[in-house]
mmCIF file of C-alpha atoms (C1' of nucleotides) in Angstrom:
data_model
loop_
_atom_site.group_PDB
_atom_site.id
_atom_site.type_symbol
_atom_site.label_atom_id
_atom_site.label_comp_id
_atom_site.label_asym_id
_atom_site.label_seq_id
_atom_site.Cartn_x
_atom_site.Cartn_y
_atom_site.Cartn_z
ATOM 1 C CA MET A 1421 -24.639 -13.765 -1.518
ATOM 2 C CA LYS A 1422 -25.780 -10.248 -2.268
ATOM 3 C CA ILE A 1423 -25.492 -7.326 0.105
ATOM 4 C CA LYS A 1424 -26.971 -3.886 -0.365
ATOM 5 C CA VAL A 1425 -25.484 -0.982 1.550
ATOM 6 C CA LYS A 1426 -26.161 2.704 1.803
ATOM 7 C CA LYS A 1427 -23.608 4.980 0.226
ATOM 8 C CA THR A 1428 -22.665 6.879 3.379
ATOM 9 C CA ASN A 1429 -18.883 7.091 3.510
ATOM 10 C CA PHE A 1430 -18.469 4.260 1.025
ATOM 11 C CA ASP A 1431 -17.339 5.198 -2.456
ATOM 12 C CA PRO A 1432 -16.178 2.034 -4.245
ATOM 13 C CA LYS A 1433 -14.094 3.931 -6.751
ATOM 14 C CA GLN A 1434 -12.222 5.817 -4.045
ATOM 15 C CA THR A 1435 -11.853 2.681 -1.958
ATOM 16 C CA PHE A 1436 -10.461 0.531 -4.772
ATOM 17 C CA PHE A 1437 -8.198 3.108 -6.395
ATOM 18 C CA CYS A 1438 -6.705 4.905 -3.419
ATOM 19 C CA GLY A 1439 -3.592 2.740 -3.470
ATOM 20 C CA GLN A 1440 -4.452 0.234 -0.729
ATOM 21 C CA CYS A 1441 -5.181 -2.599 -3.191
ATOM 22 C CA PHE A 1442 -4.130 -3.466 -6.725
ATOM 23 C CA ARG A 1443 -6.526 -6.121 -8.011
ATOM 24 C CA TRP A 1444 -9.773 -4.193 -8.446
ATOM 25 C CA ARG A 1445 -10.862 -3.116 -11.938
ATOM 26 C CA GLU A 1446 -13.644 -0.947 -13.265
ATOM 27 C CA LEU A 1447 -15.673 -2.811 -15.883
ATOM 28 C CA GLU A 1448 -17.126 -1.299 -19.047
ATOM 29 C CA ASN A 1449 -20.581 -1.168 -17.482
ATOM 30 C CA GLY A 1450 -19.251 0.875 -14.567
ATOM 31 C CA ALA A 1451 -19.253 -1.971 -12.044
ATOM 32 C CA PHE A 1452 -16.127 -3.006 -10.143
ATOM 33 C CA SER A 1453 -14.712 -6.491 -9.917
ATOM 34 C CA ALA A 1454 -11.845 -8.376 -8.315
ATOM 35 C CA ILE A 1455 -10.878 -11.865 -7.267
ATOM 36 C CA VAL A 1456 -10.465 -11.784 -3.498
ATOM 37 C CA SER A 1457 -9.489 -14.824 -1.454
ATOM 38 C CA GLY A 1458 -10.142 -17.099 -4.408
ATOM 39 C CA LYS A 1459 -13.599 -15.852 -5.359
ATOM 40 C CA THR A 1460 -14.906 -13.068 -7.539
ATOM 41 C CA ILE A 1461 -16.572 -10.052 -5.952
ATOM 42 C CA THR A 1462 -18.590 -7.614 -8.041
ATOM 43 C CA VAL A 1463 -19.625 -4.196 -6.744
ATOM 44 C CA THR A 1464 -22.099 -1.898 -8.426
ATOM 45 C CA ASP A 1465 -22.585 1.696 -7.357
ATOM 46 C CA ASP A 1466 -26.079 2.552 -8.518
ATOM 47 C CA CYS A 1467 -26.508 6.226 -7.607
ATOM 48 C CA GLY A 1468 -26.448 5.763 -3.866
ATOM 49 C CA GLU A 1469 -27.210 2.061 -3.554
ATOM 50 C CA ILE A 1470 -24.177 -0.142 -3.501
ATOM 51 C CA GLU A 1471 -24.632 -3.802 -4.244
ATOM 52 C CA ILE A 1472 -21.989 -6.375 -3.414
ATOM 53 C CA ALA A 1473 -22.323 -9.748 -5.130
ATOM 54 C CA SER A 1474 -20.120 -12.770 -4.492
ATOM 55 C CA GLU A 1475 -20.029 -16.422 -3.529
ATOM 56 C CA HIS A 1476 -18.296 -15.350 -0.338
ATOM 57 C CA THR A 1477 -20.394 -15.391 2.837
ATOM 58 C CA ARG A 1478 -21.974 -12.294 4.294
ATOM 59 C CA ASP A 1479 -19.563 -12.420 7.224
ATOM 60 C CA PHE A 1480 -16.602 -12.488 4.875
ATOM 61 C CA LEU A 1481 -17.860 -9.538 2.870
ATOM 62 C CA GLU A 1482 -18.759 -7.456 5.924
ATOM 63 C CA ASN A 1483 -15.299 -8.105 7.285
ATOM 64 C CA TYR A 1484 -13.467 -7.415 4.012
ATOM 65 C CA PHE A 1485 -15.273 -4.132 3.379
ATOM 66 C CA ASP A 1486 -15.300 -3.197 7.086
ATOM 67 C CA LEU A 1487 -19.043 -2.627 6.820
ATOM 68 C CA LYS A 1488 -19.728 -2.576 10.549
ATOM 69 C CA THR A 1489 -17.532 0.453 11.160
ATOM 70 C CA ASP A 1490 -19.033 3.947 11.113
ATOM 71 C CA TYR A 1491 -16.468 6.059 9.270
ATOM 72 C CA GLY A 1492 -18.484 9.139 10.169
ATOM 73 C CA GLU A 1493 -16.845 8.901 13.602
ATOM 74 C CA TYR A 1494 -13.357 9.223 12.113
ATOM 75 C CA ILE A 1495 -14.452 12.044 9.827
ATOM 76 C CA ARG A 1496 -16.022 13.966 12.687
ATOM 77 C CA LYS A 1497 -12.863 13.725 14.784
ATOM 78 C CA PHE A 1498 -10.469 14.479 11.918
ATOM 79 C CA SER A 1499 -12.491 17.499 10.844
ATOM 80 C CA THR A 1500 -11.399 19.470 13.907
ATOM 81 C CA ASP A 1501 -8.129 19.936 11.994
ATOM 82 C CA PRO A 1502 -8.393 22.130 8.861
ATOM 83 C CA THR A 1503 -6.049 20.158 6.593
ATOM 84 C CA LEU A 1504 -7.612 16.849 7.566
ATOM 85 C CA LYS A 1505 -11.046 18.349 7.128
ATOM 86 C CA ALA A 1506 -10.178 19.227 3.543
ATOM 87 C CA ALA A 1507 -8.842 15.699 3.005
ATOM 88 C CA CYS A 1508 -12.070 14.245 4.418
ATOM 89 C CA GLU A 1509 -14.174 16.357 2.093
ATOM 90 C CA ASN A 1510 -12.206 14.983 -0.840
ATOM 91 C CA SER A 1511 -11.652 11.360 0.166
ATOM 92 C CA SER A 1512 -14.110 10.287 2.861
ATOM 93 C CA GLY A 1513 -15.532 7.520 0.658
ATOM 94 C CA ILE A 1514 -12.459 5.419 1.350
ATOM 95 C CA ARG A 1515 -12.821 2.410 3.616
ATOM 96 C CA ILE A 1516 -9.814 0.463 4.849
ATOM 97 C CA LEU A 1517 -10.213 -3.088 3.539
ATOM 98 C CA ARG A 1518 -9.157 -6.251 5.362
ATOM 99 C CA GLN A 1519 -7.052 -7.934 2.710
ATOM 100 C CA GLU A 1520 -5.220 -11.252 2.814
ATOM 101 C CA PRO A 1521 -1.909 -10.873 4.637
ATOM 102 C CA PHE A 1522 0.149 -12.861 2.119
ATOM 103 C CA GLU A 1523 -1.208 -10.932 -0.856
ATOM 104 C CA THR A 1524 -0.739 -7.622 0.942
ATOM 105 C CA LEU A 1525 2.806 -8.504 1.976
ATOM 106 C CA LEU A 1526 3.911 -9.406 -1.554
ATOM 107 C CA SER A 1527 2.035 -6.483 -3.097
ATOM 108 C CA PHE A 1528 3.759 -3.908 -0.917
ATOM 109 C CA ILE A 1529 7.174 -5.515 -1.327
ATOM 110 C CA ILE A 1530 6.573 -4.989 -5.033
ATOM 111 C CA SER A 1531 5.508 -1.399 -4.361
ATOM 112 C CA GLN A 1532 8.876 -0.196 -3.124
ATOM 113 C CA ASN A 1533 10.477 2.504 -5.260
ATOM 114 C CA ASN A 1534 7.818 1.791 -7.863
ATOM 115 C CA ASN A 1535 4.694 3.380 -9.305
ATOM 116 C CA ILE A 1536 1.132 2.141 -9.090
ATOM 117 C CA PRO A 1537 0.597 1.180 -12.775
ATOM 118 C CA ARG A 1538 3.741 -0.940 -12.791
ATOM 119 C CA ILE A 1539 2.968 -2.460 -9.386
ATOM 120 C CA THR A 1540 -0.390 -3.509 -10.822
ATOM 121 C CA GLY A 1541 1.287 -5.021 -13.875
ATOM 122 C CA ILE A 1542 3.748 -7.062 -11.828
ATOM 123 C CA ILE A 1543 0.947 -8.373 -9.594
ATOM 124 C CA ASP A 1544 -1.104 -9.256 -12.682
ATOM 125 C CA ARG A 1545 1.776 -11.312 -14.032
ATOM 126 C CA LEU A 1546 2.303 -12.965 -10.632
ATOM 127 C CA CYS A 1547 -1.332 -14.082 -10.607
ATOM 128 C CA GLY A 1548 -1.254 -15.094 -14.264
ATOM 129 C CA GLU A 1549 1.900 -17.186 -13.877
ATOM 130 C CA PHE A 1550 1.318 -18.740 -10.465
ATOM 131 C CA GLY A 1551 -2.320 -18.238 -9.505
ATOM 132 C CA LYS A 1552 -5.143 -20.685 -10.071
ATOM 133 C CA GLU A 1553 -7.352 -20.075 -13.070
ATOM 134 C CA ILE A 1554 -10.984 -19.618 -12.174
ATOM 135 C CA ASP A 1555 -13.908 -18.193 -14.055
ATOM 136 C CA GLY A 1556 -12.993 -14.641 -14.952
ATOM 137 C CA GLY A 1557 -9.316 -14.615 -14.083
ATOM 138 C CA HIS A 1558 -6.610 -15.921 -11.801
ATOM 139 C CA THR A 1559 -6.416 -16.035 -8.026
ATOM 140 C CA PHE A 1560 -3.543 -14.521 -6.113
ATOM 141 C CA PRO A 1561 -1.174 -17.474 -5.574
ATOM 142 C CA SER A 1562 -0.989 -18.966 -2.085
ATOM 143 C CA ALA A 1563 2.285 -19.170 -0.200
ATOM 144 C CA GLU A 1564 2.080 -22.938 -0.492
ATOM 145 C CA SER A 1565 1.725 -22.817 -4.267
ATOM 146 C CA LEU A 1566 4.875 -20.676 -4.417
ATOM 147 C CA ARG A 1567 6.897 -22.973 -2.150
ATOM 148 C CA GLY A 1568 10.522 -23.103 -3.235
ATOM 149 C CA VAL A 1569 10.416 -20.330 -5.848
ATOM 150 C CA THR A 1570 13.666 -18.536 -6.539
ATOM 151 C CA ALA A 1571 14.259 -15.026 -7.815
ATOM 152 C CA GLU A 1572 15.046 -16.554 -11.216
ATOM 153 C CA ASP A 1573 11.680 -18.330 -11.248
ATOM 154 C CA LEU A 1574 10.065 -14.931 -10.801
ATOM 155 C CA ALA A 1575 11.883 -13.348 -13.755
ATOM 156 C CA PRO A 1576 8.746 -13.287 -15.952
ATOM 157 C CA LEU A 1577 7.203 -10.817 -13.513
ATOM 158 C CA ARG A 1578 9.881 -8.219 -14.404
ATOM 159 C CA ALA A 1579 9.912 -7.169 -10.783
ATOM 160 C CA GLY A 1580 13.570 -6.183 -10.946
ATOM 161 C CA PHE A 1581 15.565 -6.208 -7.716
ATOM 162 C CA ARG A 1582 12.386 -7.003 -5.771
ATOM 163 C CA ALA A 1583 12.279 -10.615 -7.038
ATOM 164 C CA LYS A 1584 14.774 -11.780 -4.400
ATOM 165 C CA TYR A 1585 12.705 -10.052 -1.711
ATOM 166 C CA LEU A 1586 9.568 -11.864 -2.876
ATOM 167 C CA ALA A 1587 11.391 -15.196 -2.779
ATOM 168 C CA ASP A 1588 12.585 -14.451 0.750
ATOM 169 C CA ALA A 1589 9.064 -13.560 1.908
ATOM 170 C CA VAL A 1590 7.621 -16.773 0.420
ATOM 171 C CA SER A 1591 10.321 -18.818 2.090
ATOM 172 C CA ARG A 1592 9.812 -17.303 5.540
ATOM 173 C CA VAL A 1593 6.039 -17.678 5.367
ATOM 174 C CA ASN A 1594 6.303 -21.311 4.310
ATOM 175 C CA SER A 1595 8.864 -22.119 6.997
ATOM 176 C CA GLY A 1596 6.545 -20.737 9.667
ATOM 177 C CA GLU A 1597 9.041 -18.057 10.693
ATOM 178 C CA ILE A 1598 6.398 -15.547 9.652
ATOM 179 C CA GLU A 1599 3.074 -16.690 11.094
ATOM 180 C CA PHE A 1600 0.248 -14.294 10.281
ATOM 181 C CA SER A 1601 -2.001 -15.258 13.183
ATOM 182 C CA GLU A 1602 0.858 -14.489 15.584
ATOM 183 C CA ILE A 1603 1.502 -11.125 13.966
ATOM 184 C CA ASP A 1604 -2.184 -10.313 14.158
ATOM 185 C CA ALA A 1605 -2.122 -10.828 17.921
ATOM 186 C CA MET A 1606 0.981 -8.690 18.473
ATOM 187 C CA PRO A 1607 1.059 -5.023 19.421
ATOM 188 C CA LEU A 1608 2.084 -2.718 16.584
ATOM 189 C CA ASP A 1609 5.788 -2.397 17.375
ATOM 190 C CA LYS A 1610 6.411 -6.113 17.797
ATOM 191 C CA ALA A 1611 4.399 -6.933 14.696
ATOM 192 C CA ARG A 1612 6.399 -4.422 12.676
ATOM 193 C CA GLU A 1613 9.722 -5.812 13.889
ATOM 194 C CA ARG A 1614 8.624 -9.332 13.007
ATOM 195 C CA LEU A 1615 7.663 -8.370 9.464
ATOM 196 C CA LYS A 1616 10.956 -6.512 9.045
ATOM 197 C CA GLN A 1617 12.811 -9.802 9.389
ATOM 198 C CA ILE A 1618 11.854 -10.311 5.764
ATOM 199 C CA LYS A 1619 14.422 -8.929 3.330
ATOM 200 C CA GLY A 1620 13.080 -5.909 1.528
ATOM 201 C CA VAL A 1621 10.550 -5.118 4.245
ATOM 202 C CA GLY A 1622 11.204 -1.881 6.136
ATOM 203 C CA ASP A 1623 8.998 0.416 8.173
ATOM 204 C CA LYS A 1624 6.830 1.601 5.298
ATOM 205 C CA VAL A 1625 6.062 -1.792 3.756
ATOM 206 C CA ALA A 1626 5.492 -3.304 7.200
ATOM 207 C CA ASP A 1627 3.056 -0.546 8.140
ATOM 208 C CA CYS A 1628 1.135 -1.004 4.878
ATOM 209 C CA VAL A 1629 0.704 -4.705 5.656
ATOM 210 C CA LEU A 1630 -0.326 -3.971 9.247
ATOM 211 C CA LEU A 1631 -2.867 -1.396 8.097
ATOM 212 C CA PHE A 1632 -4.296 -2.961 4.932
ATOM 213 C CA ALA A 1633 -4.274 -6.624 5.981
ATOM 214 C CA PHE A 1634 -4.386 -6.675 9.787
ATOM 215 C CA HIS A 1635 -6.423 -3.496 10.072
ATOM 216 C CA LYS A 1636 -4.131 -2.057 12.707
ATOM 217 C CA LEU A 1637 -5.379 1.507 12.364
ATOM 218 C CA ASP A 1638 -2.567 2.956 14.457
ATOM 219 C CA ALA A 1639 -0.081 1.930 11.746
ATOM 220 C CA PHE A 1640 1.013 4.985 9.796
ATOM 221 C CA PRO A 1641 2.817 4.206 6.522
ATOM 222 C CA LYS A 1642 4.968 7.119 5.393
ATOM 223 C CA ASP A 1643 5.632 7.062 1.665
ATOM 224 C CA VAL A 1644 7.218 9.904 -0.306
ATOM 225 C CA TRP A 1645 3.881 11.720 -0.678
ATOM 226 C CA VAL A 1646 2.941 11.508 2.976
ATOM 227 C CA LYS A 1647 6.463 12.551 3.987
ATOM 228 C CA ARG A 1648 6.203 15.655 1.842
ATOM 229 C CA LEU A 1649 2.798 16.411 3.279
ATOM 230 C CA MET A 1650 4.001 15.876 6.841
ATOM 231 C CA ASN A 1651 6.945 18.231 6.334
ATOM 232 C CA GLU A 1652 4.627 20.854 4.916
ATOM 233 C CA PHE A 1653 1.666 20.645 7.281
ATOM 234 C CA TYR A 1654 2.601 18.585 10.327
ATOM 235 C CA PRO A 1655 6.330 19.003 11.071
ATOM 236 C CA ASN A 1656 5.657 17.971 14.686
ATOM 237 C CA GLY A 1657 3.554 14.921 13.841
ATOM 238 C CA LEU A 1658 -0.141 14.282 13.241
ATOM 239 C CA PRO A 1659 -2.633 16.191 15.403
ATOM 240 C CA LYS A 1660 -4.188 14.453 18.401
ATOM 241 C CA CYS A 1661 -7.568 14.047 16.742
ATOM 242 C CA THR A 1662 -6.112 11.163 14.693
ATOM 243 C CA GLU A 1663 -5.039 9.167 17.746
ATOM 244 C CA GLY A 1664 -5.712 5.467 17.273
ATOM 245 C CA ALA A 1665 -6.813 5.994 13.667
ATOM 246 C CA GLU A 1666 -3.599 7.358 12.153
ATOM 247 C CA GLY A 1667 -3.837 4.849 9.318
ATOM 248 C CA VAL A 1668 -7.270 6.063 8.258
ATOM 249 C CA ALA A 1669 -6.079 9.681 8.347
ATOM 250 C CA GLN A 1670 -3.008 8.709 6.355
ATOM 251 C CA GLN A 1671 -5.124 7.151 3.631
ATOM 252 C CA TYR A 1672 -7.392 10.197 3.316
ATOM 253 C CA LEU A 1673 -4.334 12.458 3.149
ATOM 254 C CA PHE A 1674 -2.517 10.244 0.644
ATOM 255 C CA ASP A 1675 -5.534 10.173 -1.656
ATOM 256 C CA TYR A 1676 -6.081 13.900 -1.192
ATOM 257 C CA VAL A 1677 -2.564 14.960 -2.204
ATOM 258 C CA ARG A 1678 -2.359 12.515 -5.088
ATOM 259 C CA ASN A 1679 -5.772 13.252 -6.556
ATOM 260 C CA ASN A 1680 -5.188 16.979 -6.309
ATOM 261 C CA GLY A 1681 -2.038 16.907 -8.400
ATOM 262 C CA GLY A 1682 0.329 16.972 -5.458
ATOM 263 C CA LEU A 1683 0.919 19.516 -2.752
ATOM 264 C CA ASN A 1684 0.851 22.508 -5.082
ATOM 265 C CA ASN A 1685 -2.913 22.513 -5.167
ATOM 266 C CA VAL A 1686 -3.384 21.889 -1.464
ATOM 267 C CA ASP A 1687 -4.310 25.054 0.349
ATOM 268 C CA LYS A 1688 -1.315 26.012 2.471
ATOM 269 C CA SER A 1689 -3.384 28.473 4.457
ATOM 270 C CA LEU A 1690 -4.749 25.445 6.271
ATOM 271 C CA THR A 1691 -1.469 24.911 8.069
ATOM 272 C CA VAL A 1692 -1.883 25.039 11.836
ATOM 273 C CA GLU A 1693 0.182 24.403 14.921
ATOM 274 C CA ASN A 1694 -0.378 21.248 16.891
ATOM 275 C "C1'" DA B 466 19.587 11.559 -21.659
ATOM 276 C "C1'" DC B 467 17.398 12.500 -17.216
ATOM 277 C "C1'" DC B 468 14.027 12.016 -13.534
ATOM 278 C "C1'" DC B 469 10.798 9.734 -10.715
ATOM 279 C "C1'" DA B 470 7.943 6.005 -8.716
ATOM 280 C "C1'" DG B 471 3.200 4.030 -1.946
ATOM 281 C "C1'" DG B 472 11.684 2.020 -0.164
ATOM 282 C "C1'" DG B 473 15.291 -0.838 1.616
ATOM 283 C "C1'" DT B 474 20.063 -2.205 2.082
ATOM 284 C "C1'" DA B 475 24.739 -1.723 2.735
ATOM 285 C "C1'" DA B 476 28.472 1.111 3.186
ATOM 286 C "C1'" DC B 477 29.930 4.863 4.533
ATOM 287 C "C1'" DT B 478 30.894 9.223 7.994
ATOM 288 C "C1'" DA C 450 22.611 7.789 14.707
ATOM 289 C "C1'" DG C 451 22.318 10.115 10.430
ATOM 290 C "C1'" DT C 452 23.484 10.434 5.219
ATOM 291 C "C1'" DT C 453 24.095 8.307 0.409
ATOM 292 C "C1'" DA C 454 24.758 5.366 -3.799
ATOM 293 C "C1'" DC C 455 22.620 1.738 -5.610
ATOM 294 C "C1'" DC C 456 19.166 -1.366 -6.704
ATOM 295 C "C1'" DA C 457 15.632 -3.115 -12.128
ATOM 296 C "C1'" DT C 458 12.068 -1.501 -14.771
ATOM 297 C "C1'" DG C 459 9.094 1.531 -17.306
ATOM 298 C "C1'" DG C 460 6.788 5.953 -18.239
ATOM 299 C "C1'" DG C 461 7.042 10.938 -18.744
#
DNA sequence: ACCCAGGGTAACT
DNA sequence: AGTTACCATGGG
């Protein structure tokens, strides 16, 4: 299956390297590639025309890339706030993907108190050790294929203290205590509390899973960068124009502060009252 | 040697 | 309810 899409509010590079996913790579020819849900997807950004090629169905790809959503709506609303407007101008090519819950859960458990290059390395080793080999790489291992793993089994990942958390997550998914279809159907607060039953999952990791896997756009993960930004610009919370799409705003802001060398280069004159 | 990284837990006030 | 040391590992 091949899909061609217009470039409006879809920048593959921004989307893949804004910190929501860890498996996408830029190839030497400038294309992007990842193994998603067991099959390779290749994306080429040819000066405005984006081509998505994969053995996945069209429905799968439209869902994964959220192609039926008009991000211009979010950008228009957010742009009534000066700081968010600046973030949109920098990062509006980001789309929030619909990733596999199990992969997203383990990835963001790994992310805690960690940096993106090392998170990527640990996930690479997880796939290499436990994933299925297919043409061009390894799949992300299924919960079933990890059934019974202990923290010691995961030692080759060099995940540190997070190994026991990963083992706990695998165990609870396989026992049925964590059932993704149930979580998907829950309102945000209940879904978050359910995920937090897993050891090593707190508010931030739970919200990342709810946003990046279940596409609950009202989830608002607050990492160290976003916390700093909130203290600086929004001490009383996000402005109303983000209502219902806090997660999208969060991702634009996160990318904006990180790709501008932190808060020092963000224009403080943009600060406004709510 | 020290600090930090898409945090969470347990043990304190 | 709100703070704080500690948790493994690797890069700056």
